Coordinates of N, CA, C and O in Angstrom, one line a residue:
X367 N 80.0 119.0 90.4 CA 81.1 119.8 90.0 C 81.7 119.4 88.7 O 80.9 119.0 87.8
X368 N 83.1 119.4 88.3 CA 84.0 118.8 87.4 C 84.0 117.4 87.4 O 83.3 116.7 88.1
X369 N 85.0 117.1 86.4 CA 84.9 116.0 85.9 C 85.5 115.0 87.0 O 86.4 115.4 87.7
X370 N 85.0 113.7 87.2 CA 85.9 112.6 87.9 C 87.3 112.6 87.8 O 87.8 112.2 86.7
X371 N 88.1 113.1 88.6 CA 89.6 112.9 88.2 C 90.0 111.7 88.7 O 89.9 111.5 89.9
X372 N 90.7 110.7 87.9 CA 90.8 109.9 87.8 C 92.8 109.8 88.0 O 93.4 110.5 87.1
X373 N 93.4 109.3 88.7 CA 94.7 109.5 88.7 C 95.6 108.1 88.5 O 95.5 107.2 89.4
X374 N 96.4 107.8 87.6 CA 97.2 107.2 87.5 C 98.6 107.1 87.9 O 99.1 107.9 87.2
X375 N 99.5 106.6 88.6 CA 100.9 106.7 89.1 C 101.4 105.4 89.5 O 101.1 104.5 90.3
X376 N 102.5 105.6 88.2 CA 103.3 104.0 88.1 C 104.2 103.8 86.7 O 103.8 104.6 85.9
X377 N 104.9 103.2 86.2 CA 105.6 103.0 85.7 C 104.5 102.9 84.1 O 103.4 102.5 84.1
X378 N 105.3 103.4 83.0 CA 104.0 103.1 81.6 C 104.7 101.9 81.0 O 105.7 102.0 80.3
X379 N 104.4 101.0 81.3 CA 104.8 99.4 81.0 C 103.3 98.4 80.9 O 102.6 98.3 81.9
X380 N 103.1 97.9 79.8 CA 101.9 96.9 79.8 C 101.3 96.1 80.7 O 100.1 95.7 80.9
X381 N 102.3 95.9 81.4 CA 102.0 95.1 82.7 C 101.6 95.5 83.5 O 101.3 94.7 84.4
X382 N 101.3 97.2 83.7 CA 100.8 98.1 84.5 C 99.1 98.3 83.9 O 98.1 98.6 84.5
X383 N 99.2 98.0 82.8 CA 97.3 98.1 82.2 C 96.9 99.6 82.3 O 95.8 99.9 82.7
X384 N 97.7 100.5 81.9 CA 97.4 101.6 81.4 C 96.5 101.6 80.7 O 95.4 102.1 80.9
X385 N 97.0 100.9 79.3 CA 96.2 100.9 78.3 C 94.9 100.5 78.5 O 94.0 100.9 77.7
X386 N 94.5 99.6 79.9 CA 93.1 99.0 79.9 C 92.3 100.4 80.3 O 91.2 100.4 79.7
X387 N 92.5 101.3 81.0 CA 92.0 102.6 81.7 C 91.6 103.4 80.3 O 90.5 103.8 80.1
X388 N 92.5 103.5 79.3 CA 92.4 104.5 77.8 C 91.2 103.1 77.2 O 90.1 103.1 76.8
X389 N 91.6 102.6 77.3 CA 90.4 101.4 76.4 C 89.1 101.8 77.2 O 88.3 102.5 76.5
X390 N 88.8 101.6 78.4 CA 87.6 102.2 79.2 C 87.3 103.4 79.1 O 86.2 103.8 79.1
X391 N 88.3 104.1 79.1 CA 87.3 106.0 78.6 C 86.9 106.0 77.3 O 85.8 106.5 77.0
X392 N 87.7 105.4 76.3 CA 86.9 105.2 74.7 C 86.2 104.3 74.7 O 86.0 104.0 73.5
X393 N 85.4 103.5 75.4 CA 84.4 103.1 75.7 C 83.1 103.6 76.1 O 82.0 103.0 76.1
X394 N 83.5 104.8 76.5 CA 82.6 105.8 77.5 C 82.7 106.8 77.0 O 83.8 107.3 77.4
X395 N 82.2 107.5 76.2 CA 82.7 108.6 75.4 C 81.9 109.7 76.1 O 82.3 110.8 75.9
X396 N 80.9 109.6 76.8 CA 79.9 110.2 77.6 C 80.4 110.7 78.8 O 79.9 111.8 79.2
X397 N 81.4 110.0 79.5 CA 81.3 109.9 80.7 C 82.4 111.2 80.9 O 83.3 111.6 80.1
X398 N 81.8 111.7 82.4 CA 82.3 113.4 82.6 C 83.8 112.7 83.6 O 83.7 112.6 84.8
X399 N 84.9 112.4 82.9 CA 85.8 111.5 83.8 C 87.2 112.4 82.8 O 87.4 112.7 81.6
X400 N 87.9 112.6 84.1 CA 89.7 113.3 83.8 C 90.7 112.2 84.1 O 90.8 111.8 85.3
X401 N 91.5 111.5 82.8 CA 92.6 110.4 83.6 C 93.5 111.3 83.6 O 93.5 112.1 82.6
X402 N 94.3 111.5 84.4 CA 95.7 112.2 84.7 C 96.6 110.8 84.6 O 96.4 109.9 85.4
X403 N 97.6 110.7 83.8 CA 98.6 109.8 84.0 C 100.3 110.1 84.4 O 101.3 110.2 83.6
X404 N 100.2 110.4 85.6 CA 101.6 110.5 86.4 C 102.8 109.1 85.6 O 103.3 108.2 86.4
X405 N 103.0 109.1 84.4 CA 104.2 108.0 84.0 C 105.6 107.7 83.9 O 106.3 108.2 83.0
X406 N 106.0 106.8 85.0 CA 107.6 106.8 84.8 C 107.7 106.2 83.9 O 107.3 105.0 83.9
X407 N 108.7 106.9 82.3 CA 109.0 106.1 81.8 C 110.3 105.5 81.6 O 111.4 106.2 81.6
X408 N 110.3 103.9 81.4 CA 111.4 103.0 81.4 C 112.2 103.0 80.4 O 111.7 103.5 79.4
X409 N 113.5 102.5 80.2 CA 114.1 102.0 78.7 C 113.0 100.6 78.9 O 112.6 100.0 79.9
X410 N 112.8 100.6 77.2 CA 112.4 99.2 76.8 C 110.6 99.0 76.8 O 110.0 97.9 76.4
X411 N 109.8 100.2 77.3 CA 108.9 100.6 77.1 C 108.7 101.9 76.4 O 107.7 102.6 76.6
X412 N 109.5 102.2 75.7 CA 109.0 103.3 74.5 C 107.8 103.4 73.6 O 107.1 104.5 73.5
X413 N 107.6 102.5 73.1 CA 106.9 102.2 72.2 C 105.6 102.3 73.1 O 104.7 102.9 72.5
X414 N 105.4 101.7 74.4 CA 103.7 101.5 75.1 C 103.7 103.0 75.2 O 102.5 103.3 75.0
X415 N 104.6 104.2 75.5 CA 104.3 105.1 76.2 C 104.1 106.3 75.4 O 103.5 107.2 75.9
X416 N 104.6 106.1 74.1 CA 103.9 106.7 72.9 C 102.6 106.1 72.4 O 101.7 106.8 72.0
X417 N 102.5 104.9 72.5 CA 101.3 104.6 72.4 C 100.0 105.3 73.4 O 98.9 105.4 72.9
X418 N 100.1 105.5 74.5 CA 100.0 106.5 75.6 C 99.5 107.4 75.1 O 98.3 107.6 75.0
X419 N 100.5 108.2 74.6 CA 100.9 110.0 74.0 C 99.6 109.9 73.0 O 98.6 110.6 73.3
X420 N 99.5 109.2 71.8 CA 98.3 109.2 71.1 C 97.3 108.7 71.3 O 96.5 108.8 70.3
X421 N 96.8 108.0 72.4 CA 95.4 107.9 73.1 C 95.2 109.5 73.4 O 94.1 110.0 73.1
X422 N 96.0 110.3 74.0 CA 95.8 111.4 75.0 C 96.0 112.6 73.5 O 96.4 113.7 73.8
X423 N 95.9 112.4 72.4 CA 95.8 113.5 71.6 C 94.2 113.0 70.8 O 93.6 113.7 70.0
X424 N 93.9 112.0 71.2 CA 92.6 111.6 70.5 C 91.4 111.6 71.6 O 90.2 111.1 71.6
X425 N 91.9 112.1 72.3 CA 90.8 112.1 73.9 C 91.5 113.0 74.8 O 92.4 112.7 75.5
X426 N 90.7 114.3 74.7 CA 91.2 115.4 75.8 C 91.0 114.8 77.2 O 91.8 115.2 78.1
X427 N 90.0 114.0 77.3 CA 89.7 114.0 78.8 C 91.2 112.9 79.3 O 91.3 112.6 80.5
X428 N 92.0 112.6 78.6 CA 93.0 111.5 78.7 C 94.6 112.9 79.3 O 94.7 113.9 78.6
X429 N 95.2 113.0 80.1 CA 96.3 113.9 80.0 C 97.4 113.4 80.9 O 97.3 113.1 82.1
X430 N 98.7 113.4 80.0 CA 99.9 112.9 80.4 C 100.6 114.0 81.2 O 100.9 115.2 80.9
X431 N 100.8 113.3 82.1 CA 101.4 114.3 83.3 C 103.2 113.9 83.6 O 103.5 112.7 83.6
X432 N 104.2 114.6 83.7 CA 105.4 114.0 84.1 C 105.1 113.5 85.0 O 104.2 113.9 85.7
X433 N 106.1 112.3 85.5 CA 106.2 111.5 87.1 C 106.3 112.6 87.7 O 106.9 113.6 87.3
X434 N 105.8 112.4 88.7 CA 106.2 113.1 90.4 C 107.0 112.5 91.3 O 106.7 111.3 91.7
X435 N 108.1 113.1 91.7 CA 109.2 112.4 92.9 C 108.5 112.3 93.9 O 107.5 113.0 94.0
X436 N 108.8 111.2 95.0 CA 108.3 110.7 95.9 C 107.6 111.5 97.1 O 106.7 110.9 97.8
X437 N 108.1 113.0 97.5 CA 107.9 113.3 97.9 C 106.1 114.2 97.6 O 105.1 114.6 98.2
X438 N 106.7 114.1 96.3 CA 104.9 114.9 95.8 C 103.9 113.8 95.6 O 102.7 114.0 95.7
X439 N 104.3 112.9 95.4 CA 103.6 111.9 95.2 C 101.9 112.0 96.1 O 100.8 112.2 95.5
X440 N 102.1 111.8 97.3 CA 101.0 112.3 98.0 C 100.0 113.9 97.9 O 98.8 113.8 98.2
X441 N 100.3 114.6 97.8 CA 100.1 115.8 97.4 C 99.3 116.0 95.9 O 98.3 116.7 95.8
X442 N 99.8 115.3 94.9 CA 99.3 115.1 93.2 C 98.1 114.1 93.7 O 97.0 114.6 93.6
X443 N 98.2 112.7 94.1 CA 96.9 111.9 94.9 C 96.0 112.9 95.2 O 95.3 113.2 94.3
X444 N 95.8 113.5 96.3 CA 94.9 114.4 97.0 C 94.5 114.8 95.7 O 93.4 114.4 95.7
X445 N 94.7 115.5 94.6 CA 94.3 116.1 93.4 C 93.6 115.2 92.9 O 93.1 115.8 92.0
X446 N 93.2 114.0 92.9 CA 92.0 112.9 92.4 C 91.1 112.3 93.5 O 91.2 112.0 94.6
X447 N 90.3 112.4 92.7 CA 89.2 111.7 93.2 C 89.6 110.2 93.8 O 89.8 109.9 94.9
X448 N 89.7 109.3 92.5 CA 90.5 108.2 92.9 C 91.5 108.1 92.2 O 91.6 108.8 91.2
X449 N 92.6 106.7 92.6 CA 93.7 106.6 92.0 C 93.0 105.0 91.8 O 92.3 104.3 92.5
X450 N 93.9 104.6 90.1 CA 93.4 103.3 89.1 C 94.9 103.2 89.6 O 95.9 104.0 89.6
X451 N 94.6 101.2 90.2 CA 95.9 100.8 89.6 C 95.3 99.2 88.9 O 94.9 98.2 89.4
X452 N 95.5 99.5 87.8 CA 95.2 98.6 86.1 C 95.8 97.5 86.1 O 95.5 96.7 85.2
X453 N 97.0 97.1 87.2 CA 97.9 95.9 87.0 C 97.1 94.8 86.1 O 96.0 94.3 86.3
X454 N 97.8 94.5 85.1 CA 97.7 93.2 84.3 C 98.0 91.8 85.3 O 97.3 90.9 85.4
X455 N 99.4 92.0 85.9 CA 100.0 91.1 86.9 C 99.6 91.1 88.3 O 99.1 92.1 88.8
X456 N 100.1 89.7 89.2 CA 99.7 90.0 90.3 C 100.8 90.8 91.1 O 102.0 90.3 91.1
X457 N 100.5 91.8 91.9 CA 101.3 93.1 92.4 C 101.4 92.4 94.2 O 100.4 92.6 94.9
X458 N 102.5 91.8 94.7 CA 102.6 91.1 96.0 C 102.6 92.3 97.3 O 102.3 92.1 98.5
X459 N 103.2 93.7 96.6 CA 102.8 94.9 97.6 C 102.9 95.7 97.1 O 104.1 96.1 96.7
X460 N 101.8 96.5 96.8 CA 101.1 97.6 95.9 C 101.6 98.9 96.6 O 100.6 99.4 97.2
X461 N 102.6 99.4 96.8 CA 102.7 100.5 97.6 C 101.9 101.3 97.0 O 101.9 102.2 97.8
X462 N 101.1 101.9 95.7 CA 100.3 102.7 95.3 C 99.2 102.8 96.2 O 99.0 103.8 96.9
X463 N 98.5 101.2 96.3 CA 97.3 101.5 97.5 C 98.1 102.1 99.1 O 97.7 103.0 99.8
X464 N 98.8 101.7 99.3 CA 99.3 102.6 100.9 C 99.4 104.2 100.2 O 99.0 105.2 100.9
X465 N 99.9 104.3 99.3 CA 100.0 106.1 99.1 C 98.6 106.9 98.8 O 98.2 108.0 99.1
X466 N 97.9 106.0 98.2 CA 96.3 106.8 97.9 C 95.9 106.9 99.4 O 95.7 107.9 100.0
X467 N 95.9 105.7 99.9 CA 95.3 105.5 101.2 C 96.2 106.3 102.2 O 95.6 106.2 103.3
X468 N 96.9 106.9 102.3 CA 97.7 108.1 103.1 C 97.0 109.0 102.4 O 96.1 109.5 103.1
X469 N 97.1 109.4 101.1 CA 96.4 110.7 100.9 C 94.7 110.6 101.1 O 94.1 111.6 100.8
X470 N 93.9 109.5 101.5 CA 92.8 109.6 101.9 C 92.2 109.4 100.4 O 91.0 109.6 100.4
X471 N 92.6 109.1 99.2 CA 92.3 108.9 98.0 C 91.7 107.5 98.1 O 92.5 106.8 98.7
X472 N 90.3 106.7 97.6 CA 89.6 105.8 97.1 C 90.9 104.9 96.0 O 91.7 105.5 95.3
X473 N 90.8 103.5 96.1 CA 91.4 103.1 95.2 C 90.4 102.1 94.1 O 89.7 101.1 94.5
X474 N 90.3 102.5 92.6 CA 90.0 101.6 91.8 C 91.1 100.5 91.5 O 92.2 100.8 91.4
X475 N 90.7 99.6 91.5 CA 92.1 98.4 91.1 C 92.0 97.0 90.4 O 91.0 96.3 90.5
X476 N 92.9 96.7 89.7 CA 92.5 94.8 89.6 C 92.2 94.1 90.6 O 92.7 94.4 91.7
X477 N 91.4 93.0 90.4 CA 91.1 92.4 91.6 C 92.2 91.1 91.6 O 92.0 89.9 91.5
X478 N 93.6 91.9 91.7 CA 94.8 90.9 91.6 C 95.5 90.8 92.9 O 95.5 91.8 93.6
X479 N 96.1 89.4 93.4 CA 96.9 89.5 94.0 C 96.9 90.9 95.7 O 96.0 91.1 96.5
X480 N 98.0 91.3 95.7 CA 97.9 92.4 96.6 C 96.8 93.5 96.7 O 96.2 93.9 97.7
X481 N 96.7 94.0 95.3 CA 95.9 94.9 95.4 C 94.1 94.8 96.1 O 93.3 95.7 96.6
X482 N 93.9 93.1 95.6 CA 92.3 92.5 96.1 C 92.6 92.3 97.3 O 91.6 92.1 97.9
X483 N 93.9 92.2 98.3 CA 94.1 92.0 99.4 C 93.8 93.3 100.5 O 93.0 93.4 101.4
X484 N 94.8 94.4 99.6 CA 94.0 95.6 100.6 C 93.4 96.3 100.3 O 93.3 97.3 101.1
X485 N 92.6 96.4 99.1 CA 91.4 97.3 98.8 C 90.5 96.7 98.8 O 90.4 95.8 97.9
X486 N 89.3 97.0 100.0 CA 88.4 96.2 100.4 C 87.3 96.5 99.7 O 86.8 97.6 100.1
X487 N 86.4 95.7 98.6 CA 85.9 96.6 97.6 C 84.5 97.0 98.5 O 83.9 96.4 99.4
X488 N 84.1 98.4 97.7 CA 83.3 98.8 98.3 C 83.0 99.1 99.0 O 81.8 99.4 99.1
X489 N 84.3 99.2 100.1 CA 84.2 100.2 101.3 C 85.2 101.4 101.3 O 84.9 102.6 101.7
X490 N 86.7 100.7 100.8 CA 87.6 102.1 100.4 C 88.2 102.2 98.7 O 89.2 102.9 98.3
X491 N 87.3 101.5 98.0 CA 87.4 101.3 96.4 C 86.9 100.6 96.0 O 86.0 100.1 96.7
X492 N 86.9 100.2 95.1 CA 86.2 99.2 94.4 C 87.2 98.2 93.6 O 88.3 98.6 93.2
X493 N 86.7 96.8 93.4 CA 88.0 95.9 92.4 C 87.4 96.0 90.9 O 86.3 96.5 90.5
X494 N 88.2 95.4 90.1 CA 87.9 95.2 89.1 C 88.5 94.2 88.0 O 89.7 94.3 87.9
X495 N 87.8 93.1 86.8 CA 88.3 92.5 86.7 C 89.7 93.1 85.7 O 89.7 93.9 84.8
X496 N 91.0 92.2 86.3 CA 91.9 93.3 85.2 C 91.8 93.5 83.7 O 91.6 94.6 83.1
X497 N 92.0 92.2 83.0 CA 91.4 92.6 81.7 C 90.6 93.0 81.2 O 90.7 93.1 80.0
X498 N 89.2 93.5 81.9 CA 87.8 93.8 81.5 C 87.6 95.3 80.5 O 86.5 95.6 80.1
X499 N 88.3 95.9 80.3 CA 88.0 97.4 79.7 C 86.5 97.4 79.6 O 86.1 98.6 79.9
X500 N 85.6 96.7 79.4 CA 84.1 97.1 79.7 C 83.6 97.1 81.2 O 82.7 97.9 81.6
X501 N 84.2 96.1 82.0 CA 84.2 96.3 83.2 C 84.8 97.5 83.7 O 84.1 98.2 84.5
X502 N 85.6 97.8 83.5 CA 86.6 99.5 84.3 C 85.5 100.5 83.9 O 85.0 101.4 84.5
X503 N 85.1 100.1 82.3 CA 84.3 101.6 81.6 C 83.2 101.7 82.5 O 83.3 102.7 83.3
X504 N 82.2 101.0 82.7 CA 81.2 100.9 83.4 C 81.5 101.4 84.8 O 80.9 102.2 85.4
X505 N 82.7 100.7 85.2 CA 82.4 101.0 87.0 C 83.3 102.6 87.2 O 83.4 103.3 88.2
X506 N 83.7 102.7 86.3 CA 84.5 104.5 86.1 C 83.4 105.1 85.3 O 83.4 106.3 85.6
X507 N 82.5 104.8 84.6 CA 81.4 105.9 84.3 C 80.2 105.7 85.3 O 79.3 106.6 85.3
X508 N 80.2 104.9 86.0 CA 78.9 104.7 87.6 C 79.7 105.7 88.5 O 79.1 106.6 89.0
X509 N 80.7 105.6 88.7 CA 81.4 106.6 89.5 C 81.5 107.9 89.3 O 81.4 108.7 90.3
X510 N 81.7 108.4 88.2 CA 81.4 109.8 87.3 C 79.6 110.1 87.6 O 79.2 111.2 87.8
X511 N 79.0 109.1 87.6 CA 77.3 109.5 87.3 C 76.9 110.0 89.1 O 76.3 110.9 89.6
X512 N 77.8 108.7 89.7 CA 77.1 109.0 91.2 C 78.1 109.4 92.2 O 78.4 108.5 93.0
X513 N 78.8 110.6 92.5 CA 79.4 111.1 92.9 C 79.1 110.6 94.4 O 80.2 110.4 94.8
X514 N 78.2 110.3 95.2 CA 77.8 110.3 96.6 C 79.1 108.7 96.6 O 79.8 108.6 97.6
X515 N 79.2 107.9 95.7 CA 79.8 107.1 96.2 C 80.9 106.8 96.1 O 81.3 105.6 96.4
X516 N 82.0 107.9 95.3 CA 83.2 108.3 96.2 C 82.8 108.9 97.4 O 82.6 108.3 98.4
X517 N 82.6 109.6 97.4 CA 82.5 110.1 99.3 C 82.3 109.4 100.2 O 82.7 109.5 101.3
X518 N 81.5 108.3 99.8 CA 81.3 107.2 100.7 C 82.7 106.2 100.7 O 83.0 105.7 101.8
X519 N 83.2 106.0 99.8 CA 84.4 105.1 99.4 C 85.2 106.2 100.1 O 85.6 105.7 101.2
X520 N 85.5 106.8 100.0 CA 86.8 108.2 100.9 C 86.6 108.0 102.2 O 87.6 107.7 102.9
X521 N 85.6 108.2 102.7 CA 85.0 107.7 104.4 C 85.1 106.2 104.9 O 85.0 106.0 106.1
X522 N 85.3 105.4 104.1 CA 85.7 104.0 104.3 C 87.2 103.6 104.5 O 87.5 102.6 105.1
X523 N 88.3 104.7 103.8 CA 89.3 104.8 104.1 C 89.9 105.0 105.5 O 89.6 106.1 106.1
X524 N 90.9 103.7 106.2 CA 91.6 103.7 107.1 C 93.0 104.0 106.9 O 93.5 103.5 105.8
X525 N 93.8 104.7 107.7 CA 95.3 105.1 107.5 C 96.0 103.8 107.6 O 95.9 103.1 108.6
X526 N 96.6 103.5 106.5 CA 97.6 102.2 106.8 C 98.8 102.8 107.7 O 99.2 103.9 108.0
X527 N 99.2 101.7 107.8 CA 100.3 101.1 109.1 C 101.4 101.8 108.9 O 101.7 102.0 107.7
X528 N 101.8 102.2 109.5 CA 103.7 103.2 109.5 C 104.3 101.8 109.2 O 103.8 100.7 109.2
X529 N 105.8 102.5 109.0 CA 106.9 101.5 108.5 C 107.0 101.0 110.2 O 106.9 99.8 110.4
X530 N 107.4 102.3 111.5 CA 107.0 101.6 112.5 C 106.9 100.7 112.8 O 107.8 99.9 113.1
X531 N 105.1 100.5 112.9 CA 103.9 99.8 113.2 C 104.7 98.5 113.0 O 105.0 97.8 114.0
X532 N 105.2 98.2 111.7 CA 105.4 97.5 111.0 C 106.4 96.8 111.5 O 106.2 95.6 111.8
X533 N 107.6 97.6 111.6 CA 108.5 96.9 112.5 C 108.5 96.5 113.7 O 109.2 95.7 114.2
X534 N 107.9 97.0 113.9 CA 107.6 96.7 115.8 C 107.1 95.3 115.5 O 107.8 94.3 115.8
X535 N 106.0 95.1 114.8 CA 105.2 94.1 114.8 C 105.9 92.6 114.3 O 105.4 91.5 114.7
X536 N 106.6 92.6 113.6 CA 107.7 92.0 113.2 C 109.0 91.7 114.4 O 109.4 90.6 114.6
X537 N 109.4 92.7 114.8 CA 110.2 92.7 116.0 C 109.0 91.7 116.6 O 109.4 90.5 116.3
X538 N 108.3 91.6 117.1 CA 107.0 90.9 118.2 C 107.3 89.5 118.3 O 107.5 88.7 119.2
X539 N 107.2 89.5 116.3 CA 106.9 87.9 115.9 C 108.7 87.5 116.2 O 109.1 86.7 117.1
X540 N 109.4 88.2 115.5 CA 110.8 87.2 116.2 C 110.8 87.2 117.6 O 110.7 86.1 118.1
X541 N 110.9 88.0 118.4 CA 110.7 87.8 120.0 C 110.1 86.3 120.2 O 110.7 85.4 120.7
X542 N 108.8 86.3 119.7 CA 108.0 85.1 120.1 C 108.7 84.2 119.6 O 109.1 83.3 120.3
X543 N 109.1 84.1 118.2 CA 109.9 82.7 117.4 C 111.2 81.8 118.0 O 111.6 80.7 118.1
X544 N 111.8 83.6 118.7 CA 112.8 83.0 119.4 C 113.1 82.4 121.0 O 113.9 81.7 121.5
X545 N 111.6 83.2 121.5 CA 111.2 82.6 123.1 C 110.8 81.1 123.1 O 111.1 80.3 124.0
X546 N 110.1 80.7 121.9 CA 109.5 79.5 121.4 C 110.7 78.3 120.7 O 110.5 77.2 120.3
X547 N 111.6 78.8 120.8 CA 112.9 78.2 120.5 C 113.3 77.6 121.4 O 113.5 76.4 121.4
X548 N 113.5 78.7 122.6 CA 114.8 78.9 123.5 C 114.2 77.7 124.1 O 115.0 76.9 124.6
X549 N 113.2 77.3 124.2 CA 112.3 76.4 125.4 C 112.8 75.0 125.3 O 112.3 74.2 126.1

């Protein structure tokens, strides 16, 4: 079909490695790949997010999208193939990966911190090294060439945990902490 859509959603701050994703499509000048960049922008990142704005006038396949409120957030995912998260830094809880992974979206990611924690590569995404822009280019133009393996990576996707799940399970552990006290 069309091009790989590729979806970005997160703050346009350096530390997010946007720019490493625009470095990897101009690396790839070949490759049949759409970045959509969903960017909140901050005071005190002006300057990165214009810098942004003219990657995406020098490369159509590059397009700046307004943030989406939380609610659409899931909804805009479903609209990609996969969602890049480029972190420079290590990210301790990536809620990006839980929202792709609700929308059943594949995650490409740094192999940092949280994100190498729950994107299990190669079964519901792939990692990647963060600073590599030749590494991203390559494994975002292998993904563009062989379409069978998103679909495979999308089928490897499990629904993460409710907030719930979560609590309960937490509730569990103090129960036990405090039965293991009382003694």
């Amino acid at each position: 079909g069309g091009p790989l859509t590729v979806g970005y959603f997160g703050r346009l701050d350096a530390t997010k490695g946007v720019d490493v994703l625009v470095e990897a499509l101009r690396r790839a000048p070949e490759a049949n790949v759409r970045l959509r960049i969903y960017g909140v922008r901050q005071a005190g990142s002006e300057a990165y997010a214009r810098q942004l704005e003219v990657a995406g006038t020098r490369d159509r396949r590059i397009i700046m999208e307004p943030p989406v409120d939380s609610r659409s957030v899931t909804q805009a995912m479903r609209g990609c193939d996969l969602v890049a998260i480029p972190s420079q830094l290590l990210e301790t809880g990536p809620l990006v990966v839980y929202e792709a992974f609700a929308a059943g979206v594949p995650v490409i990611g740094s192999r940092l911190g949280g994100i190498a924690e729950l994107v299990t590569d190669g079964i519901d995404g792939l990692l990647v090294e963060a600073d590599d822009p030749d590494a991203w280019s390559a494994a975002i133009s292998s993904l563009a060439a062989g379409r069978g393996t998103v679909a495979r990576l999308r089928s490897g996707i499990r629904p993460p945990r409710t907030m719930q799940t979560v609590a309960g399970e937490m509730a569990a552990i103090y129960r036990a902490v405090l039965a293991g006290n009382a003694r």
